[in-house]
């Protein structure tokens, strides 16, 4: 029995080494056939399948990693990658029939395992904050080869924008405000006598850009089209200042 287990483990070790030694990474340089063979091999030999996720600020999101193939003693754990290092945030361990969960102190109220399978690990963040926008490493600790890992990235986003304008004492005063994460950007199309922009970092991690434009209503360019263009991720959204007849 023991010999059999060791044999299986050895085989797994050998297969994993094959995967690690380049079958998975070299496929871009090989022909299509090679790519297909590699994909098939990766499927059966300890590949970790995962995908990146996006979620709205305050929402819930699940990160998942699936280890293909069968291995001995698979303990999944999750690390958050920060600028300089990575921090353990969650881990599962199994002895006999019992599964123990570890969740780092600061995550206890907003993170939980939503799959307790050792070869299909999933963690769910509840009410996500901008600081959770990061990449996460899932690690499977396999006997006897040791840990193998993959990475999934989470983007937490939020966006609101609006335009206000009024005319006071012969001045058109228009203010475009865009709040978001990743930070938005503002530009104007049309004339301006004065333009200024402020940037605020909000307590929830989003950034507000407040752009103000002033146009003298007696100037010759008053009445031309005036548009606030807000760029957010790959979109551009136009907010138009309604045209006002000269002299009004
Ligand atoms: C997040 O999950 C909680 C608990 O299940 C639920 O009450 C809440 O509505 C969910 N939020 C969103 C944005 O789906
Ligand atoms: C995960 O393990 C279970 C039980 O050991 C097995 O039935 C299942 O096929 C495994 N999943 C994958 C993706 O290998
Ligand atoms: C979600 O988190 C924010 C700040 O992190 C907090 O102010 C808010 O009360 C939380 N909402 C819920 C429903 O827990
Ligand atoms: C333009 O309007 C904004 C808010 O509506 C106000 O804070 C600002 O002082 C105004 N600027 C001028 C020059 O009147
Ligand atoms: C984040 O903070 C900004 C500025 O206070 C606010 O406009 C925005 O609605 C907040 N986002 C969420 C999802 O609470
Ligand atoms: C607008 O322009 C007119 C003519 O150039 C000038 O007399 C007036 O003071 C300007 N108004 C403001 C608010 O700057």
Short mmCIF file of C-alpha atoms in Angstrom, two decimals, residues 163 165 225-228 238-242:
data_model
loop_
_atom_site.label_atom_id
_atom_site.label_comp_id
_atom_site.label_asym_id
_atom_site.label_seq_id
_atom_site.Cartn_x
_atom_site.Cartn_y
_atom_site.Cartn_z
CA UNK A 163 -21.75 68.33 -14.72
CA UNK A 165 -23.29 74.87 -14.68
CA UNK A 225 -20.10 74.16 -28.09
CA UNK A 226 -18.72 73.23 -24.66
CA UNK A 227 -18.24 69.58 -23.73
CA UNK A 228 -16.72 67.97 -20.66
CA UNK A 238 -19.45 63.39 -22.99
CA UNK A 239 -21.30 65.84 -20.78
CA UNK A 240 -22.55 68.79 -22.84
CA UNK A 241 -23.19 72.26 -21.50
CA UNK A 242 -26.48 73.30 -23.14
#
